[in-house]
GROMACS .gro file of N, CA, C and O in nm:
model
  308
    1UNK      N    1   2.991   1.074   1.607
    1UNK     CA    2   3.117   1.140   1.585
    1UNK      C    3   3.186   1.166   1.720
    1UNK      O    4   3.223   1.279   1.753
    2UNK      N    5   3.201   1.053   1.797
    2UNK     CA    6   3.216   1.078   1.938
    2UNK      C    7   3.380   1.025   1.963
    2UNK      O    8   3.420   0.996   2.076
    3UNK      N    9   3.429   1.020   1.896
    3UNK     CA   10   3.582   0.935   1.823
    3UNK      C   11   3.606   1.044   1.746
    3UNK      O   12   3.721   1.045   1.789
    4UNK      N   13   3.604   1.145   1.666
    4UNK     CA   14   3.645   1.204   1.561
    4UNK      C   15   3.577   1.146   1.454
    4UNK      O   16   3.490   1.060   1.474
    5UNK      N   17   3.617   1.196   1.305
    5UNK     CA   18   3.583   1.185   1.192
    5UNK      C   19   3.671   1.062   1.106
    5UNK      O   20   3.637   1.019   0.995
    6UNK      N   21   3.794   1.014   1.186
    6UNK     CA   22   3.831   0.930   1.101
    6UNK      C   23   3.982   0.954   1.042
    6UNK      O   24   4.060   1.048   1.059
    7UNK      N   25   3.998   0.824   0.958
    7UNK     CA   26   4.128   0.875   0.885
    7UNK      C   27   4.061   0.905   0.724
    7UNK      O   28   4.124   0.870   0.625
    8UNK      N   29   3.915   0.978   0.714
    8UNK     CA   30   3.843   1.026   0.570
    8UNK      C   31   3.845   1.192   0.624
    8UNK      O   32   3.845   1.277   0.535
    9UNK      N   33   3.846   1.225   0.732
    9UNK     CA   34   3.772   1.371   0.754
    9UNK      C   35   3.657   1.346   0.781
    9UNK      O   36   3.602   1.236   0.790
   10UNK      N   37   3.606   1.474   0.799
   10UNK     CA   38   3.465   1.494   0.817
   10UNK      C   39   3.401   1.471   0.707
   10UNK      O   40   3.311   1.394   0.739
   11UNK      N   41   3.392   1.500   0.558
   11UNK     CA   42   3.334   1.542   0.434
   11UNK      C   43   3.284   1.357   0.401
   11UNK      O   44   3.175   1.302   0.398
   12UNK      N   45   3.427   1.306   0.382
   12UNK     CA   46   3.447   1.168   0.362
   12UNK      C   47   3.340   1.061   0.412
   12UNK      O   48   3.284   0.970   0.351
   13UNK      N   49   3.327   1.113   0.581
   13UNK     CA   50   3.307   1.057   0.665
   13UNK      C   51   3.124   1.056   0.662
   13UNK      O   52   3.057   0.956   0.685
   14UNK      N   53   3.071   1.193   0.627
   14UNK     CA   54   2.955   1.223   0.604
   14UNK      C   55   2.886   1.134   0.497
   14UNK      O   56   2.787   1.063   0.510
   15UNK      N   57   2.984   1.163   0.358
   15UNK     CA   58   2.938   1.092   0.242
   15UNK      C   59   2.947   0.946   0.247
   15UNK      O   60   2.839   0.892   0.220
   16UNK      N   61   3.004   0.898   0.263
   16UNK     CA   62   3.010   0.749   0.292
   16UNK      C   63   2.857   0.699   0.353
   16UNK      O   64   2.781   0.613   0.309
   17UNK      N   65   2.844   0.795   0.480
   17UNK     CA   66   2.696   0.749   0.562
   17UNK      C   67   2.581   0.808   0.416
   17UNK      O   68   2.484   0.739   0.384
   18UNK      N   69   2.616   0.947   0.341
   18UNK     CA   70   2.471   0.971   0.286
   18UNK      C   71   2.491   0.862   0.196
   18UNK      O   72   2.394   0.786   0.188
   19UNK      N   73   2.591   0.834   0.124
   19UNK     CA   74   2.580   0.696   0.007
   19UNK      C   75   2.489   0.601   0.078
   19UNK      O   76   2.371   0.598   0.042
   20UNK      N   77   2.532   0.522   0.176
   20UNK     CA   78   2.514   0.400   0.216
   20UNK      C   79   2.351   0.417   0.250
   20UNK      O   80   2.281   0.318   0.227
   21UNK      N   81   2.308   0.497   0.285
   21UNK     CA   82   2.145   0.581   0.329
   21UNK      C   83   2.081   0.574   0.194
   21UNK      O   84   1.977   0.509   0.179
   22UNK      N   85   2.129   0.628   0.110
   22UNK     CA   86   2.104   0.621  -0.034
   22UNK      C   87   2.104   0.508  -0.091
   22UNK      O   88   2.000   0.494  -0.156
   23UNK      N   89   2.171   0.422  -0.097
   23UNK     CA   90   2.187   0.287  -0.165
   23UNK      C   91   2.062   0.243  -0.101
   23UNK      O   92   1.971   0.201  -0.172
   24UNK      N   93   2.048   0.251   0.061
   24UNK     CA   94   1.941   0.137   0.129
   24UNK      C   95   1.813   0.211   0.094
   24UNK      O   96   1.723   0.127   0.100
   25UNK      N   97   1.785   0.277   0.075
   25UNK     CA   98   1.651   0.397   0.058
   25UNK      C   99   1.632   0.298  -0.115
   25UNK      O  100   1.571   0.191  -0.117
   26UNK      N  101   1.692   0.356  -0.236
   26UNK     CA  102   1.710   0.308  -0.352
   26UNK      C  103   1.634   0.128  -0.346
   26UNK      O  104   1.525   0.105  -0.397
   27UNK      N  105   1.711   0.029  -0.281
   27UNK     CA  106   1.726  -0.107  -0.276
   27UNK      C  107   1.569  -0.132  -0.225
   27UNK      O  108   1.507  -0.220  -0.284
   28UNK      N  109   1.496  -0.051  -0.112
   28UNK     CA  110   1.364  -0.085  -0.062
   28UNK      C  111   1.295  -0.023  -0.153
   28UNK      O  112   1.201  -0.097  -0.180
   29UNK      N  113   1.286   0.111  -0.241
   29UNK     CA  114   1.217   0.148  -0.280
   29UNK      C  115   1.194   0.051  -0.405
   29UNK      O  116   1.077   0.050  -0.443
   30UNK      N  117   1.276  -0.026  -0.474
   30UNK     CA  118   1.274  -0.073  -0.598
   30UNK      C  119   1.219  -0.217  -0.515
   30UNK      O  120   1.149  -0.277  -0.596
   31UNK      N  121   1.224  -0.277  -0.414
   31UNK     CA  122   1.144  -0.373  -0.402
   31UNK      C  123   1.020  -0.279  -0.365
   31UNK      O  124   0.924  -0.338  -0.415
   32UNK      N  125   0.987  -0.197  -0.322
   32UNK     CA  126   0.824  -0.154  -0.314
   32UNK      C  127   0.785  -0.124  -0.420
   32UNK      O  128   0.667  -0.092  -0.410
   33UNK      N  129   0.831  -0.114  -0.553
   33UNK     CA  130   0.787  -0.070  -0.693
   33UNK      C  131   0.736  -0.173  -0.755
   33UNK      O  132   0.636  -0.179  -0.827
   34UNK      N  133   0.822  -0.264  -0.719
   34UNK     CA  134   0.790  -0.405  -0.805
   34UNK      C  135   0.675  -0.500  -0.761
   34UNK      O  136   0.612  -0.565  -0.844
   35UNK      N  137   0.643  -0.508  -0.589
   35UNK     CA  138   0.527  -0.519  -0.535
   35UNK      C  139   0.439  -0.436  -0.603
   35UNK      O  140   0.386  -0.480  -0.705
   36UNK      N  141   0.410  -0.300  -0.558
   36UNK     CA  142   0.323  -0.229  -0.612
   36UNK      C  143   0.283  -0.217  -0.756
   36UNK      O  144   0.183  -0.152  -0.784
   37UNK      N  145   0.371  -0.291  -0.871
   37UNK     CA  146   0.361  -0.250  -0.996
   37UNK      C  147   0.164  -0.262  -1.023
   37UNK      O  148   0.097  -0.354  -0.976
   38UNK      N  149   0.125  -0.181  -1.083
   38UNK     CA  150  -0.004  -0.290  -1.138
   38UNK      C  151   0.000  -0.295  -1.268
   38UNK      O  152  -0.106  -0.270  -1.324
   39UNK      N  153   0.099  -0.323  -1.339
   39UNK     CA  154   0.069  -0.388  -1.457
   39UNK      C  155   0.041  -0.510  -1.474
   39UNK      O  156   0.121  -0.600  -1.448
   40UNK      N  157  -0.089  -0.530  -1.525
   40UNK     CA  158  -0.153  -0.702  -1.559
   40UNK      C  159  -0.191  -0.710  -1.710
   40UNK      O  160  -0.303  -0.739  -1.754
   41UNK      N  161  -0.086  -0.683  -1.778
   41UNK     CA  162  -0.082  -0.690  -1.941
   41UNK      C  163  -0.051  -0.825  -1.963
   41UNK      O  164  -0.066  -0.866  -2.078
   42UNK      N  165  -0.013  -0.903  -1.878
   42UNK     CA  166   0.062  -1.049  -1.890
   42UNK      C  167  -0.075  -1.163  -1.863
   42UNK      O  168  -0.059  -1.284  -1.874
   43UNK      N  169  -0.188  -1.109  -1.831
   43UNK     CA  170  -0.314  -1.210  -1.772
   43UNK      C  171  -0.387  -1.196  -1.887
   43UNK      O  172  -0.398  -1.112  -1.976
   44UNK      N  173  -0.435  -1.305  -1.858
   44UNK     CA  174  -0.539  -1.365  -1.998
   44UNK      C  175  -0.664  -1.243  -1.945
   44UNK      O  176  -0.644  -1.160  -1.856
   45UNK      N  177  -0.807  -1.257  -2.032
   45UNK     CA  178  -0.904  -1.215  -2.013
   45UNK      C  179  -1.004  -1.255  -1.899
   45UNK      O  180  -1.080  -1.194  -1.824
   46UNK      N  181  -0.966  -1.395  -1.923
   46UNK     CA  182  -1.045  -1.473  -1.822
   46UNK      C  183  -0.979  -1.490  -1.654
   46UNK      O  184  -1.034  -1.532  -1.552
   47UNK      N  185  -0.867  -1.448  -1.674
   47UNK     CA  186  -0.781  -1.448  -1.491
   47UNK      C  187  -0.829  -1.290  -1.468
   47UNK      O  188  -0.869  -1.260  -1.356
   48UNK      N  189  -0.825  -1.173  -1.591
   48UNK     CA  190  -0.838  -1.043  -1.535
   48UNK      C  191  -1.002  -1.037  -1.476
   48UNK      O  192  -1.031  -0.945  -1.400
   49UNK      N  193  -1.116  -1.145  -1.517
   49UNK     CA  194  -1.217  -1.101  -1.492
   49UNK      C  195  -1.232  -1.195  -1.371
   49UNK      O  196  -1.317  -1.161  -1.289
   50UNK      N  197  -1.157  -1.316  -1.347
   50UNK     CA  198  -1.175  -1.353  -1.193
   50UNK      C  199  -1.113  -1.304  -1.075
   50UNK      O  200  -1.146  -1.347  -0.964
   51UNK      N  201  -1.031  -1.224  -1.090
   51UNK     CA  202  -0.952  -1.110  -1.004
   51UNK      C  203  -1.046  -1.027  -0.986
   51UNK      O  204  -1.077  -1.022  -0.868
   52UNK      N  205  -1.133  -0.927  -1.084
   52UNK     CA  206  -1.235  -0.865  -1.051
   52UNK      C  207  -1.318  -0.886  -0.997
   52UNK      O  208  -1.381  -0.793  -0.947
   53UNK      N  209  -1.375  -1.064  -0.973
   53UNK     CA  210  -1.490  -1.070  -0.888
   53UNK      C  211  -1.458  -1.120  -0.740
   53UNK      O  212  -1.539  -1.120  -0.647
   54UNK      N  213  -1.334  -1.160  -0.735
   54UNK     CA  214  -1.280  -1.178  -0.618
   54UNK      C  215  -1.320  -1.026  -0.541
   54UNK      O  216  -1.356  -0.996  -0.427
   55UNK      N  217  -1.299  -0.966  -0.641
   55UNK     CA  218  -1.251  -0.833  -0.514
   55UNK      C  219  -1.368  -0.786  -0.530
   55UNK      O  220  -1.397  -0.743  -0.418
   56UNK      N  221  -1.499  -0.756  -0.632
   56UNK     CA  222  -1.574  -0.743  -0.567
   56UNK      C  223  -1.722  -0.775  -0.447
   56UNK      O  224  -1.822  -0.720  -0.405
   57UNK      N  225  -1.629  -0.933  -0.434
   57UNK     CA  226  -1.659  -1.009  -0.327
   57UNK      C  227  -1.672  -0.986  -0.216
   57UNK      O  228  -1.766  -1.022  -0.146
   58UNK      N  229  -1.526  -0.886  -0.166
   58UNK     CA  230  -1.497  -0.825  -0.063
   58UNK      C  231  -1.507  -0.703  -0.006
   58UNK      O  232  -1.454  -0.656   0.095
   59UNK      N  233  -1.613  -0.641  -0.114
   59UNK     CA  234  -1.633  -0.466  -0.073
   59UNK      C  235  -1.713  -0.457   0.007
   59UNK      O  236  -1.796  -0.549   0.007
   60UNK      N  237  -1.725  -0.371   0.088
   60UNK     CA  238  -1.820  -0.335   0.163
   60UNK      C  239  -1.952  -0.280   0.130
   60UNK      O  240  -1.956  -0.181   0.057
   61UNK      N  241  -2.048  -0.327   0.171
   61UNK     CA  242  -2.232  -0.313   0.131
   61UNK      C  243  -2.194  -0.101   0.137
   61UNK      O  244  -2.094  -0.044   0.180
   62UNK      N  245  -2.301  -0.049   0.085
   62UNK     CA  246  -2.264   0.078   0.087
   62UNK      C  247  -2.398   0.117   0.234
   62UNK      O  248  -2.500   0.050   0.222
   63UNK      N  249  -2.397   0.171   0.303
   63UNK     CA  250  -2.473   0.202   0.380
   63UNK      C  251  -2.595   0.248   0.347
   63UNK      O  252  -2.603   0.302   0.237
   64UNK      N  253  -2.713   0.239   0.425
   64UNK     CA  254  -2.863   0.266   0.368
   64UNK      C  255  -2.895   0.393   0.423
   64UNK      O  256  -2.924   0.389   0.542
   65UNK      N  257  -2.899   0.524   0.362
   65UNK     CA  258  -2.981   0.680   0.454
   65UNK      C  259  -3.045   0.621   0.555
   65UNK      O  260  -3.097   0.509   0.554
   66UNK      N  261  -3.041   0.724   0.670
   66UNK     CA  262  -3.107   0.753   0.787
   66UNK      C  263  -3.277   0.720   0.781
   66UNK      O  264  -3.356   0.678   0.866
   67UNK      N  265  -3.290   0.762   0.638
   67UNK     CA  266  -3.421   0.738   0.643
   67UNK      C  267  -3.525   0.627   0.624
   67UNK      O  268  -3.647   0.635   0.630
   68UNK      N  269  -3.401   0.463   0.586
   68UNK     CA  270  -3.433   0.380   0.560
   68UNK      C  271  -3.461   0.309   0.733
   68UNK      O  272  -3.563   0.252   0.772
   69UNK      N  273  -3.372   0.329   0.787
   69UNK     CA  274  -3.390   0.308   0.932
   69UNK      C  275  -3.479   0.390   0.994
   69UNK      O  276  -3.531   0.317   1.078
   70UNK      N  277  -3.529   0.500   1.003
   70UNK     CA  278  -3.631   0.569   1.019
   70UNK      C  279  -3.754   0.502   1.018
   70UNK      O  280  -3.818   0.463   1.116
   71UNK      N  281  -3.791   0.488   0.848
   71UNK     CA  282  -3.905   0.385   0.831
   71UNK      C  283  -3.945   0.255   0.900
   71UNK      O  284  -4.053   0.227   0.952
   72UNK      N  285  -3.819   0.173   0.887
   72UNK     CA  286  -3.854   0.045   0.963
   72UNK      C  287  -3.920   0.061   1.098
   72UNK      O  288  -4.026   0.008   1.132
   73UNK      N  289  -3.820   0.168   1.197
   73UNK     CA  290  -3.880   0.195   1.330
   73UNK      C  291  -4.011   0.239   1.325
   73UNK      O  292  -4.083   0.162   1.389
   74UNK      N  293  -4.073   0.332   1.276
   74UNK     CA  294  -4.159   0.439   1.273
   74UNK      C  295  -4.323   0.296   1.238
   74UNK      O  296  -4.440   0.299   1.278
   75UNK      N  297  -4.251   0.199   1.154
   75UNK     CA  298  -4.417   0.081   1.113
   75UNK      C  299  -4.389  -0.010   1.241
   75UNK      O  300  -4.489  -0.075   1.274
   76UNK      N  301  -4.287  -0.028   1.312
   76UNK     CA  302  -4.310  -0.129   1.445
   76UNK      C  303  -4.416  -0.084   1.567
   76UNK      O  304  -4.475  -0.153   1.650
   77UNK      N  305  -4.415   0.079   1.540
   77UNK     CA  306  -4.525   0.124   1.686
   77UNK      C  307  -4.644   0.137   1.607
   77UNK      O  308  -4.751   0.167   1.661
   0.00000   0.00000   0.00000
């Protein structure tokens, strides 16, 4: 606002920027909705259960207690 407000005013001048903020906020959020959707009502039985093993292909092993490592060391001496 280093020019003045314009031939809108100040009020004008404000709303115009919160619209346009608004519209672009609105426009990304509805493409992040539609990425994110998880509805998979549209997949057969057999794509929903190879999606499932894909992924649990990729999980991580769950870690073994302290005490499993314990043991191993403790029979080497």
């Amino acid at each position: 606002m280093k020019f003045g407000p314009g031939p809108r005013g100040y009020l004008g001048t404000i709303g115009q920027y919160a619209l346009g903020s608004g519209a672009s906020f609105g426009f990304f959020m509805m493409i992040g909705s539609c990425i994110r959707s998880d509805s998979n009502s549209l997949l057969s039985v057999e794509d929903k259960a190879l999606l499932k093993a894909n992924m649990d292909r990729w999980k991580a092993p769950t870690p073994k207690p302290v005490a499993f490592y314990m043991a191993k060391t403790s029979k080497t001496e």
